[in-house]
XYZ file of C-alpha atoms in Angstrom:
666
model
C 41.444 106.874 158.305
C 40.545 103.281 159.026
C 43.314 100.784 158.298
C 43.150 97.042 157.975
C 45.564 94.820 159.844
C 46.380 91.704 157.921
C 45.061 88.772 159.921
C 48.074 86.665 159.051
C 50.306 89.150 160.837
C 48.477 88.708 164.107
C 48.354 84.942 163.777
C 52.028 84.583 162.886
C 53.226 86.722 165.784
C 51.029 85.089 168.394
C 52.963 82.633 170.536
C 51.199 80.182 172.816
C 52.224 79.944 176.440
C 53.901 76.569 176.038
C 55.704 77.352 172.753
C 59.375 78.227 172.523
C 59.982 81.971 172.181
C 60.542 83.172 168.657
C 63.873 84.717 167.716
C 64.612 87.852 165.744
C 65.271 87.702 162.006
C 68.986 88.003 161.191
C 70.916 88.826 158.048
C 72.120 85.226 157.853
C 68.493 84.167 157.422
C 68.804 85.506 153.877
C 70.458 82.165 153.105
C 67.567 80.191 154.573
C 64.889 81.706 152.351
C 63.712 79.260 149.701
C 62.249 80.947 146.649
C 59.582 78.625 145.228
C 58.533 79.264 141.628
C 57.006 77.880 138.412
C 54.532 75.225 139.644
C 53.623 72.742 136.902
C 50.866 70.179 137.283
C 51.135 66.795 135.548
C 48.667 65.854 132.819
C 46.865 63.409 135.132
C 46.675 66.059 137.855
C 48.386 63.882 140.453
C 51.782 65.625 140.781
C 53.103 69.173 140.898
C 56.687 70.004 139.908
C 58.289 73.320 140.861
C 61.629 75.113 141.229
C 63.270 76.051 144.520
C 66.056 78.634 144.593
C 68.317 79.224 147.587
C 71.377 81.414 148.089
C 74.533 79.504 149.031
C 76.849 81.606 151.168
C 79.789 79.187 150.924
C 79.871 78.983 147.125
C 78.590 82.555 146.677
C 76.122 81.302 144.097
C 72.390 80.767 143.962
C 71.241 77.193 143.411
C 67.920 76.246 141.825
C 66.627 72.696 141.952
C 63.528 70.829 140.807
C 61.100 69.338 143.312
C 57.947 67.289 142.865
C 55.045 66.835 145.305
C 51.933 64.670 145.042
C 48.748 66.706 144.621
C 47.414 65.157 147.842
C 50.597 66.224 149.666
C 51.479 62.657 150.654
C 54.977 62.669 149.152
C 57.649 65.203 148.142
C 60.746 64.367 146.100
C 63.754 66.536 145.291
C 64.550 65.557 141.716
C 67.799 67.503 141.207
C 70.427 68.407 143.757
C 73.743 69.184 142.064
C 75.579 71.910 144.007
C 76.301 75.239 142.254
C 73.746 74.419 139.544
C 70.601 76.111 138.237
C 67.898 73.726 137.075
C 64.656 75.477 136.188
C 61.504 75.453 134.059
C 60.256 71.965 134.986
C 57.627 70.370 132.725
C 55.978 66.942 132.732
C 55.774 65.010 129.474
C 52.105 64.383 128.574
C 52.417 60.668 129.371
C 54.057 61.447 132.709
C 57.193 59.459 131.830
C 59.610 62.402 131.917
C 60.245 65.540 133.876
C 62.135 67.969 131.668
C 64.016 71.087 132.695
C 66.535 73.692 131.503
C 70.061 73.833 132.872
C 73.591 74.818 131.973
C 75.102 71.980 134.020
C 78.203 70.449 132.436
C 78.618 73.477 130.162
C 81.639 75.749 130.530
C 79.877 78.575 128.660
C 76.808 78.233 130.890
C 74.510 77.726 127.905
C 71.056 76.499 128.914
C 70.132 73.163 127.347
C 67.117 70.874 127.620
C 67.406 67.894 129.956
C 65.099 64.909 130.373
C 64.748 62.908 133.579
C 63.020 59.535 133.403
C 60.671 59.324 136.392
C 61.332 55.587 136.571
C 64.833 56.412 137.779
C 68.304 57.274 136.585
C 70.298 60.425 135.941
C 68.950 63.251 133.817
C 70.115 63.287 130.205
C 71.102 66.360 128.205
C 69.207 66.127 124.913
C 70.037 69.379 123.088
C 73.421 70.765 122.131
C 72.833 74.195 120.641
C 75.533 76.866 120.825
C 72.923 79.351 122.047
C 70.533 79.106 125.001
C 67.299 77.159 124.934
C 65.084 80.026 126.119
C 61.693 78.294 126.351
C 60.012 75.037 125.371
C 56.685 73.171 125.246
C 55.764 69.486 124.871
C 53.518 68.388 122.009
C 50.197 66.827 123.128
C 51.378 63.309 122.191
C 54.743 63.758 123.924
C 56.721 62.809 120.833
C 58.056 66.283 120.041
C 59.065 69.424 121.888
C 58.844 72.973 120.574
C 62.005 74.903 121.478
C 62.882 78.594 121.413
C 66.644 78.754 120.812
C 68.908 81.790 120.799
C 71.465 82.316 118.021
C 75.089 81.715 118.888
C 77.056 84.781 119.992
C 79.625 84.910 117.190
C 81.281 88.020 118.608
C 82.719 85.964 121.460
C 85.302 83.485 120.109
C 86.013 82.099 123.585
C 89.286 80.482 124.648
C 90.673 83.855 125.720
C 90.804 85.126 122.142
C 90.192 88.768 121.274
C 86.470 89.415 120.730
C 85.410 90.816 117.389
C 84.310 94.463 117.166
C 80.610 94.849 117.914
C 78.719 96.382 115.000
C 75.552 98.235 116.041
C 72.868 99.280 113.554
C 69.678 98.993 115.605
C 67.525 101.722 117.183
C 67.401 99.845 120.495
C 70.913 98.526 120.819
C 71.398 97.455 124.416
C 69.589 95.245 126.898
C 70.437 94.451 130.491
C 72.013 90.972 130.825
C 71.963 90.438 127.031
C 74.425 93.313 126.497
C 74.817 95.062 123.157
C 72.208 93.927 120.659
C 73.353 92.988 117.186
C 71.354 90.753 114.866
C 71.009 87.653 117.011
C 67.526 86.168 117.197
C 65.528 83.437 118.940
C 64.105 80.809 116.580
C 61.366 78.194 116.858
C 62.647 74.625 116.563
C 61.003 71.220 116.812
C 62.875 68.491 118.689
C 61.946 64.847 118.040
C 62.286 62.960 121.331
C 62.950 59.530 119.783
C 65.431 60.495 117.045
C 66.898 63.571 118.837
C 66.596 65.408 115.508
C 65.885 69.154 115.473
C 64.328 71.297 112.724
C 64.350 75.095 112.598
C 60.822 76.223 111.653
C 61.612 79.960 111.601
C 65.120 80.509 110.184
C 64.435 84.100 109.094
C 65.823 87.127 110.944
C 63.058 87.477 113.537
C 62.779 86.635 117.220
C 60.092 84.173 118.340
C 58.722 83.316 121.780
C 55.874 81.800 123.834
C 55.372 78.513 121.895
C 52.022 76.757 122.354
C 50.847 73.555 120.626
C 47.386 73.084 119.139
C 45.398 70.239 120.767
C 45.839 68.026 117.674
C 49.607 68.631 117.595
C 49.538 69.882 114.010
C 50.245 73.584 114.660
C 52.155 75.858 117.017
C 51.143 79.350 118.076
C 53.899 81.783 118.980
C 54.644 85.488 119.415
C 56.966 87.492 117.160
C 57.515 90.749 115.269
C 57.586 90.293 111.500
C 57.646 93.914 110.399
C 60.247 96.568 109.553
C 61.646 98.824 112.284
C 60.401 96.460 114.992
C 62.664 98.187 117.528
C 60.458 101.270 117.269
C 57.321 99.656 118.703
C 56.146 96.931 121.053
C 53.646 95.468 118.602
C 54.248 91.762 119.050
C 52.109 89.649 116.727
C 50.360 86.328 117.335
C 51.351 83.745 114.715
C 50.371 80.174 113.875
C 52.600 77.785 111.936
C 52.204 74.154 110.864
C 54.522 71.966 112.942
C 56.683 70.868 110.012
C 59.854 72.135 108.382
C 59.332 74.598 105.544
C 55.908 75.781 106.739
C 55.085 79.492 106.556
C 53.826 81.318 109.665
C 50.523 83.212 109.519
C 49.830 86.260 111.690
C 46.337 86.197 113.207
C 46.467 89.092 115.726
C 48.664 91.933 116.918
C 49.320 93.985 120.087
C 50.192 90.836 122.037
C 51.501 91.534 125.524
C 55.019 90.342 124.824
C 56.911 92.559 127.239
C 58.863 95.736 126.602
C 62.329 94.278 126.100
C 63.903 94.908 122.724
C 65.547 91.494 122.469
C 62.762 88.965 123.085
C 59.158 88.666 124.312
C 59.163 88.571 128.078
C 56.755 87.353 130.727
C 54.381 84.435 131.136
C 51.793 85.078 128.457
C 51.811 81.972 126.253
C 48.796 81.905 123.911
C 46.238 79.288 124.979
C 44.366 77.081 122.495
C 40.740 76.173 123.166
C 40.205 72.413 123.657
C 38.653 72.099 120.175
C 41.534 74.061 118.592
C 39.196 76.629 117.029
C 40.203 79.645 119.135
C 43.234 81.056 120.914
C 43.133 83.173 124.068
C 45.921 85.678 124.582
C 46.789 88.850 126.464
C 46.806 92.172 124.592
C 48.277 95.575 125.313
C 46.199 98.699 125.743
C 46.829 102.032 124.025
C 50.490 101.923 122.829
C 50.840 105.637 123.630
C 50.661 104.759 127.323
C 53.220 101.909 127.081
C 53.396 100.103 130.469
C 50.939 102.519 132.083
C 48.050 100.973 130.070
C 46.531 97.792 131.563
C 46.631 94.610 129.525
C 43.433 92.756 128.653
C 42.322 89.247 127.736
C 41.180 88.552 124.167
C 40.343 85.613 121.912
C 40.697 85.099 118.170
C 39.905 82.282 115.756
C 42.974 80.079 115.258
C 42.593 80.649 111.505
C 42.435 84.424 111.936
C 39.667 86.987 111.946
C 38.210 89.544 114.322
C 39.744 89.755 117.781
C 37.251 89.634 120.675
C 38.342 91.532 123.827
C 36.916 90.057 127.052
C 38.183 92.332 129.844
C 38.465 95.859 128.403
C 36.202 97.293 131.101
C 38.197 95.696 133.930
C 40.930 98.387 133.836
C 43.447 96.028 135.461
C 46.451 94.077 134.195
C 45.668 90.452 133.398
C 47.796 87.484 132.404
C 48.310 83.741 132.003
C 45.173 82.435 130.275
C 44.000 78.793 130.502
C 40.822 77.295 129.021
C 38.526 75.029 131.009
C 38.377 71.417 129.843
C 34.936 71.971 128.301
C 36.028 75.181 126.547
C 33.254 77.223 128.173
C 35.433 79.513 130.322
C 38.936 80.942 130.623
C 40.938 81.273 133.828
C 43.490 84.063 134.176
C 45.353 86.248 136.681
C 44.199 89.734 137.645
C 46.458 92.334 139.243
C 44.442 94.481 141.643
C 45.163 96.913 144.467
C 48.139 95.337 146.323
C 47.002 91.859 145.300
C 46.918 89.431 142.405
C 44.126 86.891 142.214
C 42.875 84.084 140.003
C 39.674 84.765 138.058
C 37.432 83.086 135.513
C 35.289 84.515 132.706
C 32.936 82.873 130.169
C 34.743 82.266 126.870
C 32.264 84.485 125.058
C 32.576 87.280 127.606
C 30.487 88.153 130.635
C 30.815 88.428 134.388
C 34.176 87.792 135.991
C 34.265 85.383 138.961
C 37.076 85.150 141.509
C 38.555 81.640 141.720
C 41.265 82.064 144.351
C 43.028 84.813 146.226
C 42.233 87.418 148.853
C 44.580 89.828 150.613
C 47.620 87.985 149.286
C 49.572 87.633 146.045
C 49.077 84.838 143.492
C 51.834 84.998 140.894
C 51.746 81.917 138.628
C 49.573 78.840 138.180
C 48.822 75.800 136.018
C 45.764 73.607 135.683
C 44.797 70.067 134.605
C 41.482 68.220 134.849
C 39.960 71.044 136.883
C 42.775 70.957 139.421
C 44.874 74.086 139.900
C 48.353 74.538 141.351
C 49.462 78.098 142.056
C 51.993 80.211 143.934
C 50.712 82.296 146.835
C 52.547 84.655 149.160
C 51.481 87.036 151.917
C 53.391 89.650 153.944
C 54.612 87.066 156.446
C 55.220 84.113 154.153
C 57.338 83.759 150.980
C 55.669 82.086 147.981
C 54.581 78.478 148.411
C 52.605 76.162 146.151
C 48.890 75.903 146.901
C 46.414 73.618 145.152
C 42.720 73.886 144.450
C 40.337 71.053 143.571
C 36.946 72.614 144.043
C 36.622 75.718 146.203
C 38.914 75.130 149.186
C 42.619 75.971 148.698
C 45.257 73.848 150.400
C 48.941 74.593 150.971
C 51.035 71.935 149.248
C 54.644 72.952 149.957
C 56.312 74.106 153.166
C 59.756 75.076 151.959
C 59.967 77.996 154.403
C 58.760 76.250 157.550
C 61.832 77.645 159.351
C 60.020 80.983 159.603
C 57.752 79.594 162.313
C 60.639 80.122 164.740
C 61.152 83.757 163.725
C 59.315 86.743 165.194
C 58.188 88.906 162.295
C 56.772 92.404 162.509
C 53.075 92.793 161.633
C 52.337 94.311 158.243
C 49.388 96.692 158.091
C 47.534 97.810 154.989
C 47.068 101.590 155.061
C 45.159 104.196 153.066
C 45.677 107.954 153.218
C 45.113 111.161 151.276
C 47.812 112.849 149.209
C 48.279 116.614 148.890
C 45.627 116.903 146.164
C 43.173 114.650 148.086
C 43.907 111.549 145.964
C 43.632 108.365 148.023
C 46.887 106.400 148.118
C 47.364 102.874 149.463
C 50.366 101.165 150.985
C 51.797 99.312 153.962
C 53.119 100.072 157.445
C 55.472 97.674 159.217
C 55.811 98.354 162.935
C 58.153 96.337 165.158
C 56.251 97.708 168.167
C 55.808 100.904 170.093
C 55.517 104.519 168.992
C 57.824 107.204 167.628
C 59.988 104.623 165.912
C 62.820 105.555 163.566
C 61.108 105.013 160.211
C 62.254 104.240 156.692
C 60.228 105.092 153.580
C 60.927 102.351 151.034
C 59.978 102.992 147.390
C 59.270 100.378 144.710
C 60.723 100.224 141.209
C 58.980 100.275 137.882
C 57.358 102.715 138.189
C 54.631 100.581 136.581
C 54.510 97.990 139.344
C 53.346 97.894 142.946
C 54.174 96.653 146.406
C 51.891 93.595 146.772
C 50.647 91.709 149.804
C 53.802 89.594 149.704
C 56.799 88.803 151.888
C 59.675 91.313 151.978
C 62.868 90.156 153.662
C 64.175 93.733 153.435
C 61.246 95.187 155.372
C 61.457 92.504 158.047
C 65.234 92.908 158.327
C 64.867 96.632 159.005
C 62.027 95.956 161.458
C 64.177 93.402 163.301
C 66.617 96.256 163.967
C 63.952 98.532 165.394
C 62.868 100.460 162.302
C 59.289 100.953 161.230
C 58.858 100.752 157.461
C 56.287 102.676 155.451
C 55.774 101.775 151.785
C 53.332 103.386 149.354
C 51.986 102.580 145.915
C 52.050 106.138 144.569
C 50.643 107.301 141.268
C 52.562 105.555 138.536
C 51.861 102.232 140.264
C 49.740 99.506 138.703
C 46.798 97.716 140.317
C 44.399 100.680 140.351
C 43.745 101.348 136.686
C 45.219 103.350 133.846
C 44.341 106.832 135.117
C 46.150 106.188 138.398
C 49.172 104.626 136.714
C 49.420 107.368 134.088
C 49.247 110.081 136.736
C 52.993 110.649 136.283
C 53.081 110.246 132.499
C 55.899 112.503 131.195
C 55.964 114.096 134.653
C 58.140 111.943 136.890
C 58.870 113.253 140.340
C 55.589 115.185 140.577
C 52.471 113.724 142.232
C 54.368 110.528 143.051
C 56.601 112.601 145.341
C 53.506 114.060 147.001
C 52.087 110.558 147.474
C 55.314 109.281 149.060
C 55.521 112.242 151.427
C 51.883 111.711 152.366
C 52.776 108.141 153.374
C 55.386 109.521 155.761
C 52.891 112.066 157.100
C 50.455 109.205 157.739
C 53.086 107.222 159.649
C 53.940 110.288 161.749
C 50.311 111.190 162.435
C 49.525 107.619 163.484
C 52.205 107.891 166.150
C 54.368 105.149 164.710
C 57.047 107.313 163.046
C 59.353 109.760 164.782
C 59.385 112.833 162.492
C 62.972 113.566 163.507
C 64.302 110.113 162.608
C 63.337 109.418 159.010
C 65.132 107.663 156.175
C 64.214 106.856 152.587
C 65.427 104.527 149.844
C 64.732 102.322 146.869
C 66.164 100.558 143.825
C 65.683 101.275 140.089
C 62.737 103.676 139.790
C 62.633 103.389 143.577
C 66.099 104.936 143.564
C 65.019 107.523 140.994
C 62.028 108.512 143.103
C 64.307 108.642 146.143
C 66.343 111.256 144.261
C 63.161 113.203 143.480
C 62.019 112.975 147.120
C 65.250 114.266 148.675
C 65.413 117.048 146.079
C 61.888 118.058 147.155
C 61.983 117.638 150.950
C 64.856 117.920 153.422
C 63.269 116.096 156.384
C 65.096 112.816 155.714
C 68.282 112.144 157.665
C 69.514 109.451 155.270
C 68.803 108.033 151.820
C 69.874 104.976 149.843
C 69.554 105.267 146.062
C 70.252 102.100 144.097
C 70.569 101.696 140.306
C 69.064 105.138 139.788
C 69.208 108.111 137.446
C 68.611 111.821 138.067
C 69.987 113.487 134.934
C 67.391 112.100 132.512
C 68.508 114.431 129.730
C 72.108 113.277 130.108
C 70.961 109.647 130.130
C 69.473 109.698 126.630
C 70.993 106.964 124.475
C 72.872 105.385 127.374
C 70.401 102.683 128.393
C 67.764 100.292 127.041
C 64.807 102.686 127.213
C 65.063 104.576 123.899
C 61.574 103.543 122.739
C 59.937 104.209 126.118
C 61.599 107.598 126.529
C 60.717 108.848 123.075
C 57.132 107.589 123.372
C 56.585 109.248 126.744
C 58.896 112.268 126.778
C 59.444 112.874 123.072
C 62.925 113.483 121.682
C 65.233 115.772 123.690
C 65.793 118.163 120.799
C 62.038 118.715 120.392
C 60.930 118.536 124.031
C 63.973 119.832 125.872
C 61.887 121.502 128.590
C 60.230 118.181 129.504
C 63.562 116.374 129.714
C 65.030 119.138 131.870
C 61.989 119.208 134.152
C 62.251 115.515 134.999
C 66.019 115.961 135.556
C 65.602 118.340 138.489
C 67.323 116.192 141.156
C 70.576 116.614 139.217
C 70.072 120.057 137.702
C 68.996 121.395 141.116
C 71.095 119.112 143.277
C 71.853 122.056 145.582
C 68.366 121.575 147.040
C 69.471 118.243 148.499
C 70.568 118.160 152.153
C 70.249 114.408 152.747
C 73.358 112.193 153.097
C 72.899 109.548 150.405
C 74.362 106.124 149.738
C 74.438 105.411 145.992
C 74.757 101.825 144.719
C 74.900 100.046 141.355
C 76.362 97.269 139.229
C 79.069 97.719 136.613
C 77.199 95.628 134.007
C 73.823 97.352 134.419
C 72.406 98.388 131.024
C 68.951 99.067 132.451
C 70.025 102.064 134.527
C 73.791 102.192 133.953
C 76.139 102.912 136.833
C 77.293 106.288 135.493
C 73.884 107.731 136.409
C 74.490 107.014 140.072
C 78.053 108.249 139.725
C 76.724 111.627 138.585
C 74.590 112.000 141.698
C 77.393 110.798 143.951
C 79.682 113.402 142.382
C 77.045 116.114 142.868
C 76.577 115.347 146.575
C 80.328 115.076 147.071
C 80.769 118.499 145.407
C 78.052 119.900 147.699
C 79.953 118.675 150.752
C 77.345 116.118 151.822
C 78.213 112.830 153.466
C 77.893 110.383 150.580
C 79.302 107.073 149.378
C 79.205 105.141 146.117
C 79.061 101.349 146.288
C 79.961 99.524 143.071
C 79.168 95.839 142.573
C 81.516 94.383 139.919
C 79.926 92.345 137.139
C 76.377 92.811 138.408
C 73.416 93.646 136.197
C 70.394 95.756 137.174
C 69.280 93.183 139.699
C 72.010 91.884 142.004
C 72.352 88.100 141.978
C 75.605 87.250 143.777
C 74.693 86.185 147.341
C 77.563 88.038 149.035
C 76.528 91.265 147.285
C 72.887 90.809 148.276
C 73.981 90.398 151.891
C 76.384 93.311 151.609
C 73.660 95.621 150.267
C 71.303 94.919 153.154
C 74.075 95.461 155.690
C 75.042 98.748 154.041
C 71.432 99.918 154.109
C 71.293 99.212 157.836
C 74.678 100.789 158.577
C 73.822 103.941 156.609
C 70.482 104.376 158.349
C 72.035 103.616 161.741
C 74.747 106.209 161.189
C 72.509 109.018 159.972
C 69.008 108.313 161.291
C 70.078 107.039 164.721
C 73.371 108.890 164.901
C 75.431 105.758 165.559
C 79.115 106.002 164.806
C 80.265 104.153 161.698
C 82.260 101.022 162.230
């Protein structure tokens, strides 16, 4: 089947005759990668602020700092630079006088506070002193006030080395990765007066608020919350509007807001967007709640005073997000997740034909706009995210934080398409360092409701730099190709998605790239789960790495944060025991597995707790297979400590070298 080689791959690997030869990517380059995020354009459209995160090997911490670049690219300024600090979420005040950000600097408890930096000069000033984190914030249109989302203080932790109080649990969903055990702490909407430094709690009741957004006249704030009983048993976030004054009562004007699937707080980048005249609000809604994350989100509008909700993108059958109105109120810009890509689109405010604004075979993740100018993040398979700007129709790269990559020889990344066992077309990627019959690793993404996009993967390039080809599929269960494709594994994990992954390997072998006798497989989260399903279904793989995974789904009930998702999709174990046992086959039939497997996980993971990987490690050890269990102390579902991130990549390589290539350990 015809495949499409990404043009950027050929361009990036071409070296002119007079240029210095490019070097191979090394593990130490992990500490050179600069992760650019959260571009924010100033109200006058002349500056773009953004965050830059980099791993620091010496301090074993990640550092995030705020940068600012002129829209014309003429000047770049690093605004914050304190070592060992995390400064994020930059925002310009409407008058351009301040750049604000969140940071826990100068706080022993690492509580995020709001800081203001006067652009005329001087050190940033901490302006809030809550005992809980400032989770989110938004400037009022006149710049005199700031809406804050603030977390309640954790009263179970007395600090100072004192004995913590017993944790009392009475919720249906009672744990959340990073947040820990969930009690009755909530996030509230406050107003902060910039001049007086006074704060008022607008929503003191026992609910959690998020996504604050000011009306154009500054008199009201829209936000997302759940104000109904048994809120843990659904994901029905509501859209509310409240007058921006103490004692006001919130009014719900819509429901089914795409507020994320976390139990503790709305999650994502889906702030409601007011029309310029303040008469309507655009927001992102969920699809059929039965299909949870498998159902694509859609863009809708509603009158700011309430009324009928008008869906705009129901027929698109793709996830959308991040709505912004045009200055004249005639159209709405938003992000669309498509097959291996995410692009920027525009639609008339009353509905109609969608038009692509920016994006091709690449990945646009976030953006902001002012006066018709747009600043957005764009990545491709050979370049980490950078800020691009658009003023008209021609995009222009604004930041060059990862210019060091020009000296590195990267492997080309090829888009591929192939047929699965039941003739379903599956799409993915093939990374080939060169030549044929390469040792090849099948890498599997998490989610499962996500996808591998046309974006940079250090992991893929690291394996390729050591001679491995990498094949990566977006099997059924993945997003980007509509609800039917995503829901292909609904209540049937480890079924057609296994077939799709094996078909990717067959494609790589048939194309001549992969050596069928030197194959490995691996992934993290659902990628680790699907790895377990794959090796319990096929014995061709010489090595596997399974990170933060589960195989005994039945035994995992009540031990993680997915109670609502599990019961919605699988039903309760006592009513649907056969379903729970069927999706637990990698553990219940572990004797089918012949692949030496490296299991990995963090001790603080409440997303897929470590004991799930311990079960599979114990099973393989009992079966006499070569297996190891790597435990990362204090780490949540996603590893963050730089030394552990480096260690994980090295262990992947060593495990594959030992079992795929037959190299001796050590």
